[in-house]
Every structure is written in C-alpha cells, then in structure tokens.
XYZ file of C-alpha atoms in Angstrom:
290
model
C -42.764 -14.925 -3.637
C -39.725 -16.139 -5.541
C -38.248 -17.084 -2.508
C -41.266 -19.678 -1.697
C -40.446 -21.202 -4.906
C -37.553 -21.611 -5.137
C -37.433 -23.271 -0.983
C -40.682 -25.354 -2.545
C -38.222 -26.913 -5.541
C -35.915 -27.751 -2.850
C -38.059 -29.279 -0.612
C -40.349 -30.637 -2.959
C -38.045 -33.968 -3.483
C -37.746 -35.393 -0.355
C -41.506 -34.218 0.213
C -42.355 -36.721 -2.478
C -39.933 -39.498 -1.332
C -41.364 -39.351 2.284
C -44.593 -39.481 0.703
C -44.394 -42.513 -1.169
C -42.307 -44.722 0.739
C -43.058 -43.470 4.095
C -46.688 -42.432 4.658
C -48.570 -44.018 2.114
C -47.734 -47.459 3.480
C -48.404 -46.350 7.253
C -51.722 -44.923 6.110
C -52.402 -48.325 4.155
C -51.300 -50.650 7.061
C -53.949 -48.768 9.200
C -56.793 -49.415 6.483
C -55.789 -52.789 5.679
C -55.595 -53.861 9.537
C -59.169 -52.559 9.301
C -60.013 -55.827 7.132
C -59.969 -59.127 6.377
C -57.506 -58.880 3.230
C -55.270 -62.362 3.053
C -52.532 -60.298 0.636
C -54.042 -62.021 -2.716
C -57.146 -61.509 -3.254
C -58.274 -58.237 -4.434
C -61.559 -58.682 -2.576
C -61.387 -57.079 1.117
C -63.973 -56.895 3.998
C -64.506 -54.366 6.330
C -64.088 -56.000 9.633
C -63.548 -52.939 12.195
C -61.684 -53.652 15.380
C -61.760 -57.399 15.035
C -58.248 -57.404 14.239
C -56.758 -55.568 17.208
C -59.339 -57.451 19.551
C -58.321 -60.702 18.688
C -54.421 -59.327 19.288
C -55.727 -58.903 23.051
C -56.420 -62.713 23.434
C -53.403 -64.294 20.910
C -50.800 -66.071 23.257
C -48.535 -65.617 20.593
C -48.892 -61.798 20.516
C -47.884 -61.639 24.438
C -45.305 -64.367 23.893
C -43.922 -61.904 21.149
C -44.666 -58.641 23.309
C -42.430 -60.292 26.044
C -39.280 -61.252 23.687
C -39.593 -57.567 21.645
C -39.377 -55.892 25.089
C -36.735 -58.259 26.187
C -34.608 -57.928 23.274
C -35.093 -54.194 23.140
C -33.974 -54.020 26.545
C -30.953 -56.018 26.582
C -29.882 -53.989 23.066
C -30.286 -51.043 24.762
C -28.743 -51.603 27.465
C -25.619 -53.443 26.315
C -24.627 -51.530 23.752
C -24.591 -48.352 24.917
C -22.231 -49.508 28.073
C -20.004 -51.213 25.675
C -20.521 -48.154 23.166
C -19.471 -46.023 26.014
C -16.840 -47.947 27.196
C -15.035 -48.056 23.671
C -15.384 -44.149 23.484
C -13.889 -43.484 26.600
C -11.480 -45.775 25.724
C -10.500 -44.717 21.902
C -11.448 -40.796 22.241
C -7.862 -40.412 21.116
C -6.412 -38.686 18.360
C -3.679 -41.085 17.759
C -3.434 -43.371 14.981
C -3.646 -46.527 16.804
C -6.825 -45.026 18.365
C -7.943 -44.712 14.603
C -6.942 -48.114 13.738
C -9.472 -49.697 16.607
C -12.294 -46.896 15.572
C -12.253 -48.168 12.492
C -11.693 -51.941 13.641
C -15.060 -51.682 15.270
C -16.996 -50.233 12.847
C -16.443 -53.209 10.447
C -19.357 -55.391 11.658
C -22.306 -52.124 11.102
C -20.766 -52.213 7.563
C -21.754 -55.805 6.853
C -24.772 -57.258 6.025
C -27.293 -58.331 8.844
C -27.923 -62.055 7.311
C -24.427 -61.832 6.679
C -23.820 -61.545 10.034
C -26.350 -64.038 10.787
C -25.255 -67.050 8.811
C -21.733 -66.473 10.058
C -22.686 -66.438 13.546
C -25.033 -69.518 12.664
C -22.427 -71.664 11.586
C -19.810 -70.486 14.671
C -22.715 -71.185 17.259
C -23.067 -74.834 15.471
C -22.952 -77.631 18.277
C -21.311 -80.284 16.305
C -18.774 -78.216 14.595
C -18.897 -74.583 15.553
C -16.303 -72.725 16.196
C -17.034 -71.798 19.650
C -17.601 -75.156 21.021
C -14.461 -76.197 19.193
C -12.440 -73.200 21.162
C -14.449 -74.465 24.681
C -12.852 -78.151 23.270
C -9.330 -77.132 22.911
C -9.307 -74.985 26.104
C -10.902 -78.411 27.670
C -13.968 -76.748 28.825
C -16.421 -78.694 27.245
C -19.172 -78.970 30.214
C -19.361 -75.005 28.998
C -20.595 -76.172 25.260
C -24.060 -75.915 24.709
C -26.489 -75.769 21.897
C -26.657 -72.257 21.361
C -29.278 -71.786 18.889
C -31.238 -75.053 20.100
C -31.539 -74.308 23.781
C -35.108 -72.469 24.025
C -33.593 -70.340 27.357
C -30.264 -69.679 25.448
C -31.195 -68.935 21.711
C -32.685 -65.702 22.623
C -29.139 -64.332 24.254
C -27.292 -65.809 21.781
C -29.381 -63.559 18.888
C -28.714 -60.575 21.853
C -25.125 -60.842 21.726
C -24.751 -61.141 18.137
C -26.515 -58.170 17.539
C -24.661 -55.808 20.630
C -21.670 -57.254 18.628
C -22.698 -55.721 15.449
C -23.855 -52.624 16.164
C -21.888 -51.344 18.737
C -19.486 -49.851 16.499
C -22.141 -47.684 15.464
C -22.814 -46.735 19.137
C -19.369 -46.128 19.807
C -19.062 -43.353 17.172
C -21.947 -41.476 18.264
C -20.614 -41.404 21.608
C -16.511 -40.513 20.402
C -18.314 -37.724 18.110
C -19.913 -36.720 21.589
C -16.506 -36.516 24.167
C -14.611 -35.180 21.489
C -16.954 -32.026 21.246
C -16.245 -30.972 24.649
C -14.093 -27.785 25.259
C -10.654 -29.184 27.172
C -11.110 -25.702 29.140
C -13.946 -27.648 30.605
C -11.605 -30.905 31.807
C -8.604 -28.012 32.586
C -11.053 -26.853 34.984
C -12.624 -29.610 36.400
C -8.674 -31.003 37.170
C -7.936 -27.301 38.975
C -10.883 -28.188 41.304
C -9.443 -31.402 42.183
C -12.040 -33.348 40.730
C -10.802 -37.615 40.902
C -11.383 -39.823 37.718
C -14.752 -40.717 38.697
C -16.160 -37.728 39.875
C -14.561 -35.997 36.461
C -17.111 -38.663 34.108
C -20.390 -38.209 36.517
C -20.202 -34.298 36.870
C -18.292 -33.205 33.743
C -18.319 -35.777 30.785
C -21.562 -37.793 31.265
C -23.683 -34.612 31.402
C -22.256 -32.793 28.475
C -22.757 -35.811 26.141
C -26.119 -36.315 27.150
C -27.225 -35.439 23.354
C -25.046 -38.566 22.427
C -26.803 -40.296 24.964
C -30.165 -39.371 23.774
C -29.602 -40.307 20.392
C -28.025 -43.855 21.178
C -31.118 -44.940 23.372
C -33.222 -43.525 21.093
C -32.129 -45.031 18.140
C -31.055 -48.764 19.521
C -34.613 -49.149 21.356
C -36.350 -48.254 17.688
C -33.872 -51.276 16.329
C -34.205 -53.434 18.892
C -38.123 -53.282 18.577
C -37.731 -53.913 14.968
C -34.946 -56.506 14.663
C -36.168 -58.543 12.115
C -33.327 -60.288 10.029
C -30.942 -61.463 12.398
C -33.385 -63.543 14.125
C -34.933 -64.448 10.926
C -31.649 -66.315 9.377
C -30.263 -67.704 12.502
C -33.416 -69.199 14.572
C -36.510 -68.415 12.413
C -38.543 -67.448 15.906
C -37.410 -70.744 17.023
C -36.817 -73.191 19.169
C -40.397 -73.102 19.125
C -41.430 -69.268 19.705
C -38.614 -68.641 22.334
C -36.503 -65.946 19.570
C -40.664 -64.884 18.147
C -41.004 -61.416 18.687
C -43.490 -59.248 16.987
C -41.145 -58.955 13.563
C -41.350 -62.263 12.784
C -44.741 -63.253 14.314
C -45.859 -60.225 11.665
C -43.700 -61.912 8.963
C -45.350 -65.356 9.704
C -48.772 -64.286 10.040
C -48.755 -62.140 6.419
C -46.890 -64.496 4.131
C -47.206 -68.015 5.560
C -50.594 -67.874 7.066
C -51.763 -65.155 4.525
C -53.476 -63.121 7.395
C -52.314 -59.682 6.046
C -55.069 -57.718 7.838
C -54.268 -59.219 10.769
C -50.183 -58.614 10.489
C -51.195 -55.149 9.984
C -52.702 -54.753 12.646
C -49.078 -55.891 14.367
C -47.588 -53.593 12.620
C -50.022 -50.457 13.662
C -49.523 -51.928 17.470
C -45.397 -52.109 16.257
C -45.510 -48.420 14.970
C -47.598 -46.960 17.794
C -45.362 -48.793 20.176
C -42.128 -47.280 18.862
C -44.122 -43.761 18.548
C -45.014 -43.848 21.963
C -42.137 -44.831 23.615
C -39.664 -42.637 21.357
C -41.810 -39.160 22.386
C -41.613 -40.659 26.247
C -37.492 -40.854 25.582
C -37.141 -37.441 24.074
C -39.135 -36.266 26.589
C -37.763 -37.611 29.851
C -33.646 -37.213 28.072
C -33.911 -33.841 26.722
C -34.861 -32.374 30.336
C -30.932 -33.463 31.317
C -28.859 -32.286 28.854
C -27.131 -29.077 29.237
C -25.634 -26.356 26.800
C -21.917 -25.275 27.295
C-alpha cells in the first residue's frame, strides 16, 4: 500500500498539469462548439450539430482544408529529406561535424514570429534582400513578389518553415544512425554491400523509429502552423496562406464566432488524432529490433 502512495505523489503532478491545461480545454472546445457562444457574452445556446453542419457547406473551410493538407504535406515531406540528408551528412564525431550540428539547430531555437518578421522583410519586393541578391547577380526576371503572389505566398511560408525546423529533424535522425552497432555496417561491407544498397537494407531500416517520430511529429506541426503564417501573410493574399489555424483565429476573435471556431478546432484535433493513430500504425509494422 505504501508503495501506491508514494507512485500516486509522483504521478500526481503532472496528472494535475495534464488536467488543467490539456483536457479541460479539449473537453470545453467540444461543449462550446455545441453552441452559439460569441466569446463575450456569458449567455450560451444550445445549438447541436449546427456548427459542424454549416463547416460542410463553408468555402472557406475547404479552401482551408486544402492549404492545411498542402502545407502539412510539403513540411513533411521536405524536411525530413533535408533532415535526412544533414544526418547522413554530419553523423560524425568530429568537431567540425559538431560545429554544423549545432549551426543548424540555431533557427528551432528562435522565435517563430521572429523568424517570421525576418523572413518578411528579406522576401520584401522593393527592398528585400533576396530580390536585391537576384539584382546584383543580374537575374532580376527571377524577382517576384513573394508574399504578394497568391500562387507563391503559400511556398514561400513552406520554405521558411522547412528552414526552421529542420535542425530539429536532423537531430532526431543523427540520434538515430548514431545508435546503430558498427558490427552491423562491418558486416554489411564483408558482404559486399555498395553505398546504396548499404542505406536501403542496413541504415534506413534500423532508424525507422527516427523515422516514425519525424513524420509523426512534423505532420502534427504542419497541421497546426499557426504563427508563421500569421506574421508574415495574415492568410493572405486573399485566403491563398488560410488554413484552418488562422481561419479558427479569424472566426473566434474578429468575427466573435467562438462556437463556431470550436467546432474547427474539434474537426483540427480529430484530424490530427486520426491521422497520428493511422501513422503509428502503418510505421511501427517496419521497424525492426537489433
């Protein structure tokens, strides 16, 4: 019985953390997307599925859908090829290889609207630094408006973000090569097994838990991205950077629909649920124990 207790005091902390901050406001979201509650007044009306029925027919909720799953996507994607890339590249133990770990890993300390306002002013048509490199180099039919461009704004926010977090990606992935046994690379050389064969058949499969956890984790933040977007195009030009952050930002505290941004949210949350369980799933089933 002492034993209980004393694992209870323990756990009992983070029990109440996760509580408050975590599933209290999930459990609200769901009741208040069940209303018509515009976030002031105290006053709410049961309203049902309203909320999630009118979500079916909102143009701007598809519009949204399409950029989330875009950007999630292209996140995905990109950074963990360039994550990968960068391990294979600085797995080292040298100090030069320590020098360019770290190098990367500067951006995922900084701030996101740090990030963003910085990236804001270098993507600036007039006088950005970008188009003022493509000037010098006198390649100026390659300057565009990068942020004003409805088809280009949205891979514009892409790339800054891969650029940011890729660091992050990377170090997952070094943390993942340099846990392999060299007995297993002494091995697979004694077979005669080329450079490529060596990463397809011996490396890619035994970091597959590195793998699972990078697409994991940059799908969740793609889905979410909220603040990168938020300081360099606002959802704009137009709604070609919207996705369903924002459009739930803009719908609670400029149109004062709160019911109806929770009911984003829910569809955000169950989205993320749905696909993370179909990830862990589909990945675990590859990885291997050595």
């Amino acid at each position: 019985m002492r034993k209980y207790w004393v694992d209870g005091t323990f756990i009992l902390p983070a029990f109440v953390v996760f509580t408050v901050f975590l599933v209290i406001p999930v459990l609200s979201s769901f009741y208040y997307s069940l209303t018509d509650w515009n976030g002031l007044n105290p006053e709410t009306h049961f309203v049902g599925l309203s909320n999630y029925f009118k979500l079916l027919t909102d143009q701007d909720v598809w519009n949204a859908i399409k950029n989330t799953f875009l950007i999630a996507i292209c996140l995905t994607v990109g950074k963990n090829v360039l994550g990968l890339t960068l391990a294979l590249g600085l797995q080292g133990t040298g100090r030069i290889h320590r020098i360019l770990r770290v190098w990367y890993l500067i951006p995922v300390m900084l701030s996101a609207l740090a990030i963003g306002y910085i990236w804001a002013y270098m993507y600036s048509p007039s006088d950005g630094v970008i188009n003022t490199l493509l000037g010098m180099l006198h390649l100026d039919g390659l300057a565009r408006d990068w942020l004003g461009q409805s088809d280009l704004a949205i891979y514009s926010i892409i790339f800054v973000s891969i650029w940011h977090f890729v660091g992050f990606t990377m170090i997952i992935y070094v943390a993942g090569l340099q846990s392999v046994p060299s007995e297993v690379y002494e091995a697979a050389y004694i077979d005669g097994a080329g450079r490529w064969s060596m990463f397809k058949n011996v490396t890619f499969p035994l970091i597959a838990p590195s793998f699972t956890v990078n697409m994991i984790v940059n799908m969740i933040v793609g889905i979410k991205i909220f603040d990168t977007i938020f300081v360099m195009t606002n959802g704009g030009p137009g709604t070609s950077t919207e996705n369903l952050s924002i459009l739930l930002y803009r719908q609670a505290f400029s149109f004062d629909r709160m019911g109806y941004a929770s009911a984003i949210a829910v569809v955000m949350f169950m989205t993320i649920l749905i696909l993370s369980i179909v990830q862990i799933t589909l990945l675990r089933k590859r990885e291997v124990e050595y």
